[in-house]
Amino acid sequence: ETIWPVIGHTWAVEHLDRAIRHGRTRHAYLITGPSRIGKTTLARAFAAAINCKEPDAPCQRCRPCKLILKNAHPDVTVVEAEGSTLKIDHVRALQQTLALRPLETRYRVAILRRFDEANPAAANALLKTLEEPAPNVVLILTAESADVLLPTIVSRCQPLHLRPLSIDLVQTALEG
């Protein structure tokens, strides 16, 4: 059994793991849920899983896994707002990166954190990438809610809504 470096959210991990095993990885995902619930952790673990060199992905031992999980892999880009707004310049720079083939792995992965903070120009710029995805690119957007995003963006992503974890689960994880 594969152990993802994610606390809780078992159903989401199983859903993503099943998609990988059956070759049904989507080109875009939208992970929503309250602040600090593990959206980026899940996104990073998924990026490691689809780029892992071992059958028990994410193994957390191979070079891609180690680098992705510590946010240091050249094929995985994390984009987030500077201050309170994600701007079009961030999305344009990302699009240039995504146009390149992956350097070391199967997929180039872009994790767009707090995409609900994107201004309208940035959101519209991302639409083209979502509508015409490169075959070796996976986009993972995170947001507190899909309600504030453009419906056209939401409709092009596989939604995963994370819910708060039980206090017992968090306490056990912290003690372990």
XYZ file of N, CA and C in Angstrom, residues 13-75:
189
model
N -6.750 11.305 -1.423
C -5.537 10.561 -1.759
C -5.902 9.323 -2.566
N -6.929 8.579 -2.130
C -7.346 7.380 -2.852
C -7.844 7.706 -4.248
N -8.578 8.800 -4.390
C -9.078 9.221 -5.702
C -7.913 9.516 -6.657
N -6.936 10.295 -6.187
C -5.789 10.654 -7.024
C -4.921 9.433 -7.317
N -4.709 8.579 -6.325
C -3.907 7.374 -6.500
C -4.547 6.452 -7.543
N -5.863 6.309 -7.459
C -6.597 5.466 -8.409
C -6.472 6.034 -9.835
N -6.573 7.356 -9.969
C -6.434 7.991 -11.289
C -5.055 7.710 -11.889
N -4.019 7.778 -11.058
C -2.656 7.503 -11.527
C -2.540 6.047 -11.965
N -2.989 5.127 -11.104
C -2.868 3.694 -11.397
C -3.624 3.293 -12.660
N -4.729 3.963 -12.956
C -5.532 3.607 -14.130
C -5.228 4.498 -15.341
N -4.182 5.309 -15.246
C -3.790 6.158 -16.370
C -4.831 7.213 -16.720
N -5.547 7.707 -15.702
C -6.595 8.701 -15.952
C -6.306 10.015 -15.249
N -5.045 10.388 -15.231
C -4.673 11.658 -14.622
C -5.227 12.790 -15.480
N -5.894 13.732 -14.859
C -6.459 14.871 -15.576
C -5.390 15.952 -15.756
N -5.663 16.904 -16.633
C -4.679 17.969 -16.873
C -4.806 19.108 -15.857
N -5.926 19.167 -15.127
C -6.107 20.263 -14.173
C -6.978 19.813 -13.005
N -6.569 20.241 -11.821
C -7.292 19.933 -10.590
C -7.523 21.228 -9.822
N -8.640 21.284 -9.108
C -8.937 22.414 -8.239
C -9.166 21.847 -6.843
N -8.229 22.139 -5.943
C -8.334 21.666 -4.557
C -8.831 22.837 -3.714
N -10.022 22.667 -3.140
C -10.598 23.727 -2.322
C -10.757 23.264 -0.881
N -10.896 24.229 0.005
C -11.109 23.944 1.419
C -10.596 25.101 2.252
N -10.897 25.055 3.545
C -10.481 26.151 4.431
C -8.965 26.360 4.421
N -8.565 27.525 4.820
C -7.154 27.891 4.899
C -6.396 26.921 5.803
N -5.170 26.577 5.414
C -4.242 25.764 6.201
C -4.756 24.346 6.489
N -5.498 23.791 5.533
C -6.071 22.454 5.725
C -5.225 21.360 5.060
N -4.255 21.760 4.219
C -3.394 20.784 3.561
C -3.547 20.737 2.053
N -4.103 21.774 1.458
C -4.316 21.790 -0.002
C -2.982 21.726 -0.746
N -2.020 22.543 -0.335
C -0.719 22.559 -1.009
C 0.050 21.278 -0.720
N -0.073 20.750 0.481
C 0.586 19.482 0.823
C 0.060 18.364 -0.080
N -1.261 18.312 -0.267
C -1.851 17.311 -1.159
C -1.382 17.533 -2.595
N -1.341 18.775 -3.039
C -0.901 19.086 -4.403
C 0.541 18.636 -4.624
N 1.407 18.913 -3.652
C 2.814 18.530 -3.766
C 2.968 17.008 -3.753
N 2.207 16.322 -2.911
C 2.261 14.855 -2.860
C 1.785 14.262 -4.189
N 0.754 14.856 -4.789
C 0.261 14.390 -6.090
C 1.315 14.619 -7.170
N 1.971 15.777 -7.140
C 3.049 16.059 -8.100
C 4.155 15.020 -7.967
N 4.489 14.654 -6.729
C 5.506 13.621 -6.511
C 5.010 12.272 -7.034
N 3.751 11.956 -6.758
C 3.205 10.652 -7.170
C 3.214 10.475 -8.683
N 2.864 11.514 -9.433
C 2.820 11.349 -10.903
C 4.203 11.389 -11.536
N 5.195 11.828 -10.768
C 6.557 11.898 -11.304
C 7.542 10.944 -10.628
N 7.046 10.116 -9.725
C 7.884 9.172 -8.981
C 8.460 8.112 -9.925
N 9.665 7.671 -9.604
C 10.345 6.650 -10.418
C 9.999 5.228 -9.983
N 9.339 5.087 -8.832
C 9.066 3.769 -8.258
C 7.597 3.381 -8.421
N 7.291 2.084 -8.366
C 5.895 1.654 -8.501
C 5.025 2.024 -7.295
N 5.643 2.216 -6.113
C 4.858 2.572 -4.933
C 4.800 4.095 -4.751
N 4.452 4.785 -5.808
C 4.460 6.249 -5.842
C 3.426 6.851 -4.898
N 3.770 7.947 -4.240
C 5.094 8.571 -4.148
C 5.956 7.849 -3.105
N 7.117 7.370 -3.549
C 7.970 6.554 -2.674
C 8.660 7.393 -1.601
N 8.821 8.678 -1.873
C 9.495 9.621 -0.980
C 10.988 9.343 -0.850
N 11.522 8.443 -1.700
C 12.949 8.092 -1.644
C 13.696 8.491 -2.917
N 13.036 8.405 -4.072
C 13.722 8.711 -5.330
C 13.981 10.218 -5.444
N 14.852 10.570 -6.353
C 15.223 11.984 -6.530
C 14.010 12.883 -6.791
N 13.105 12.536 -7.758
C 11.955 13.417 -7.977
C 11.106 13.611 -6.707
N 10.809 12.521 -6.003
C 9.998 12.634 -4.785
C 10.658 13.556 -3.766
N 11.925 13.309 -3.482
C 12.625 14.109 -2.472
C 12.614 15.594 -2.840
N 12.946 15.898 -4.101
C 13.016 17.299 -4.514
C 11.643 17.962 -4.554
N 10.634 17.238 -5.054
C 9.292 17.815 -5.133
C 8.744 18.086 -3.737
N 8.908 17.136 -2.837
C 8.348 17.300 -1.494
C 9.038 18.404 -0.696
N 10.285 18.757 -1.088
C 10.896 19.908 -0.404
C 10.892 21.158 -1.298
N 10.038 21.138 -2.306
C 9.795 22.311 -3.155
C 11.049 22.765 -3.899
N 11.819 21.801 -4.438
C 13.075 22.150 -5.090
C 13.260 21.442 -6.439
N 12.188 20.958 -7.055
C 12.317 20.238 -8.330
C 12.106 21.196 -9.503
N 12.961 21.124 -10.530
C 12.846 22.060 -11.653
C 11.567 21.877 -12.487
N 10.936 20.720 -12.420
C 9.725 20.499 -13.215
C 8.438 20.825 -12.463
